Amino acid sequence: MRLLLTVTALLWCATALAEAEIVTATLILEAGGEYHSGSMEAVHEVILTRSAKRRLTPMQVCLQRLQFSCWNSGRIDQLIAKAKRHPRWGEALFITQSPATNYTGGADHYHADYCNPYWAKSLTRTTKIGRHIFYK
């Protein structure tokens, strides 16, 4: 019985670590180059809002097909390794472990200002932070 609890605890820890790494890497890969106040926090808000609405974990939201362009290549391990080398990794990790913020007014979508996605006209714009425009 004790061995089963230990294995279960290890699996839980591994899952929690993977979740933290995926979400943190998403912040870096999507907004790590944005230095405007709230840029990575805003991406985190979108992840958390989608997670609540879709009843998925934040990691599941990040890895959903065609939801965050940073994961479209499908090379998860390589992308996490790249994100971990970014100078803002610690800052992004801190954001994922901190209380939720409200830079976006409940946004669940965003895009870069140089894109014009088909869905943008059907949503309400909430704010622009750096190069990202947010909607709900």
Tab-separated table of C-alpha atoms in Angstrom:
chain	number	residue	atom	x	y	z
A	1	MET	CA	0.000	0.000	0.000
A	2	ARG	CA	2.798	2.419	0.884
A	3	LEU	CA	4.526	1.747	-2.453
A	4	LEU	CA	1.289	2.486	-4.298
A	5	LEU	CA	0.974	5.827	-2.500
A	6	THR	CA	4.573	6.668	-3.353
A	7	VAL	CA	4.078	5.839	-7.037
A	8	THR	CA	0.847	7.830	-7.084
A	9	ALA	CA	2.583	10.799	-5.461
A	10	LEU	CA	5.424	10.622	-7.992
A	11	LEU	CA	2.978	10.515	-10.904
A	12	TRP	CA	1.106	13.481	-9.471
A	13	CYS	CA	4.349	15.450	-9.090
A	14	ALA	CA	5.430	14.603	-12.642
A	15	THR	CA	2.054	15.724	-13.984
A	16	ALA	CA	2.169	18.964	-11.970
A	17	LEU	CA	5.699	19.657	-13.238
A	18	ALA	CA	4.680	19.012	-16.853
A	19	GLU	CA	1.664	21.297	-16.420
A	20	ALA	CA	3.794	24.107	-15.001
A	21	GLU	CA	6.395	23.744	-17.751
A	22	ILE	CA	3.837	23.753	-20.579
A	23	VAL	CA	1.987	26.813	-19.265
A	24	THR	CA	5.224	28.677	-18.461
A	25	ALA	CA	6.661	27.822	-21.878
A	26	THR	CA	3.466	29.108	-23.511
A	27	LEU	CA	3.899	32.473	-21.788
A	28	ILE	CA	7.515	32.687	-22.958
A	29	LEU	CA	6.912	31.485	-26.507
A	30	GLU	CA	3.851	33.687	-27.016
A	31	ALA	CA	4.884	36.850	-25.129
A	32	GLY	CA	8.448	36.484	-23.823
A	33	GLY	CA	9.626	39.123	-26.275
A	34	GLU	CA	6.937	41.576	-25.165
A	35	TYR	CA	8.188	43.899	-22.456
A	36	HIS	CA	5.002	45.904	-21.900
A	37	SER	CA	3.573	45.670	-18.397
A	38	GLY	CA	1.146	42.755	-18.195
A	39	SER	CA	2.104	41.129	-21.485
A	40	MET	CA	2.790	37.631	-20.153
A	41	GLU	CA	0.132	37.968	-17.450
A	42	ALA	CA	-2.438	38.695	-20.158
A	43	VAL	CA	-1.598	35.485	-22.030
A	44	HIS	CA	-1.883	33.624	-18.726
A	45	GLU	CA	-5.327	35.152	-18.186
A	46	VAL	CA	-6.476	33.863	-21.584
A	47	ILE	CA	-5.231	30.371	-20.690
A	48	LEU	CA	-7.052	30.430	-17.329
A	49	THR	CA	-10.276	31.817	-18.837
A	50	ARG	CA	-10.311	29.146	-21.543
A	51	SER	CA	-9.527	26.502	-18.936
A	52	ALA	CA	-12.550	27.500	-16.871
A	53	LYS	CA	-14.890	27.812	-19.870
A	54	ARG	CA	-13.815	24.570	-21.525
A	55	ARG	CA	-13.394	22.565	-18.316
A	56	LEU	CA	-9.857	21.610	-19.293
A	57	THR	CA	-6.579	21.940	-17.432
A	58	PRO	CA	-4.408	24.902	-18.389
A	59	MET	CA	-1.962	22.445	-19.986
A	60	GLN	CA	-4.741	20.914	-22.088
A	61	VAL	CA	-5.789	24.395	-23.206
A	62	CYS	CA	-2.214	25.286	-24.205
A	63	LEU	CA	-1.789	22.112	-26.235
A	64	GLN	CA	-5.159	22.176	-27.998
A	65	ARG	CA	-4.652	22.027	-31.748
A	66	LEU	CA	-4.217	25.445	-33.388
A	67	GLN	CA	-4.936	27.429	-30.217
A	68	PHE	CA	-1.467	28.818	-29.448
A	69	SER	CA	0.747	29.178	-32.491
A	70	CYS	CA	3.886	28.423	-30.502
A	71	TRP	CA	2.866	24.739	-30.258
A	72	ASN	CA	1.840	24.259	-33.898
A	73	SER	CA	5.116	22.544	-34.820
A	74	GLY	CA	4.356	19.799	-32.275
A	75	ARG	CA	7.960	19.566	-30.994
A	76	ILE	CA	6.980	19.960	-27.337
A	77	ASP	CA	10.252	18.864	-25.697
A	78	GLN	CA	12.344	21.083	-27.972
A	79	LEU	CA	10.068	24.062	-27.436
A	80	ILE	CA	10.125	23.659	-23.641
A	81	ALA	CA	13.936	23.461	-23.737
A	82	LYS	CA	14.041	26.641	-25.842
A	83	ALA	CA	11.688	28.449	-23.454
A	84	LYS	CA	13.733	27.392	-20.412
A	85	ARG	CA	16.783	29.130	-21.906
A	86	HIS	CA	14.880	32.418	-22.228
A	87	PRO	CA	16.034	35.080	-19.741
A	88	ARG	CA	12.430	35.630	-18.583
A	89	TRP	CA	11.725	31.950	-17.694
A	90	GLY	CA	11.781	32.718	-13.957
A	91	GLU	CA	9.408	35.644	-14.389
A	92	ALA	CA	6.990	33.516	-16.417
A	93	LEU	CA	7.131	30.705	-13.849
A	94	PHE	CA	6.362	33.229	-11.102
A	95	ILE	CA	3.313	34.440	-13.070
A	96	THR	CA	1.941	30.891	-13.404
A	97	GLN	CA	2.252	30.388	-9.644
A	98	SER	CA	0.774	33.748	-8.624
A	99	PRO	CA	-2.847	34.790	-8.077
A	100	ALA	CA	-4.789	35.576	-11.234
A	101	THR	CA	-4.554	39.098	-12.635
A	102	ASN	CA	-7.032	41.134	-14.690
A	103	TYR	CA	-5.217	42.978	-17.440
A	104	THR	CA	-7.596	41.791	-20.170
A	105	GLY	CA	-11.089	42.146	-18.717
A	106	GLY	CA	-11.881	38.460	-19.114
A	107	ALA	CA	-10.446	37.917	-22.587
A	108	ASP	CA	-10.389	34.400	-23.970
A	109	HIS	CA	-8.843	35.217	-27.362
A	110	TYR	CA	-5.956	37.306	-28.630
A	111	HIS	CA	-3.801	37.782	-31.689
A	112	ALA	CA	-0.787	39.786	-32.757
A	113	ASP	CA	-1.562	43.193	-34.221
A	114	TYR	CA	-0.041	42.192	-37.566
A	115	CYS	CA	-2.624	39.390	-38.016
A	116	ASN	CA	-6.274	39.626	-38.999
A	117	PRO	CA	-7.978	36.391	-37.901
A	118	TYR	CA	-11.450	35.592	-39.198
A	119	TRP	CA	-12.914	35.396	-35.667
A	120	ALA	CA	-11.855	38.871	-34.461
A	121	LYS	CA	-14.895	40.710	-35.864
A	122	SER	CA	-17.296	38.436	-33.995
A	123	LEU	CA	-15.788	39.205	-30.565
A	124	THR	CA	-15.509	42.291	-28.372
A	125	ARG	CA	-12.073	43.844	-28.112
A	126	THR	CA	-11.072	44.328	-24.470
A	127	THR	CA	-7.550	45.785	-24.653
A	128	LYS	CA	-4.241	45.930	-26.447
A	129	ILE	CA	-0.997	45.154	-24.610
A	130	GLY	CA	2.159	45.522	-26.647
A	131	ARG	CA	1.631	43.761	-29.971
A	132	HIS	CA	-1.317	41.631	-28.734
A	133	ILE	CA	-4.992	42.543	-29.064
A	134	PHE	CA	-7.359	40.796	-26.629
A	135	TYR	CA	-11.048	39.857	-27.060
A	136	LYS	CA	-13.952	38.147	-25.351
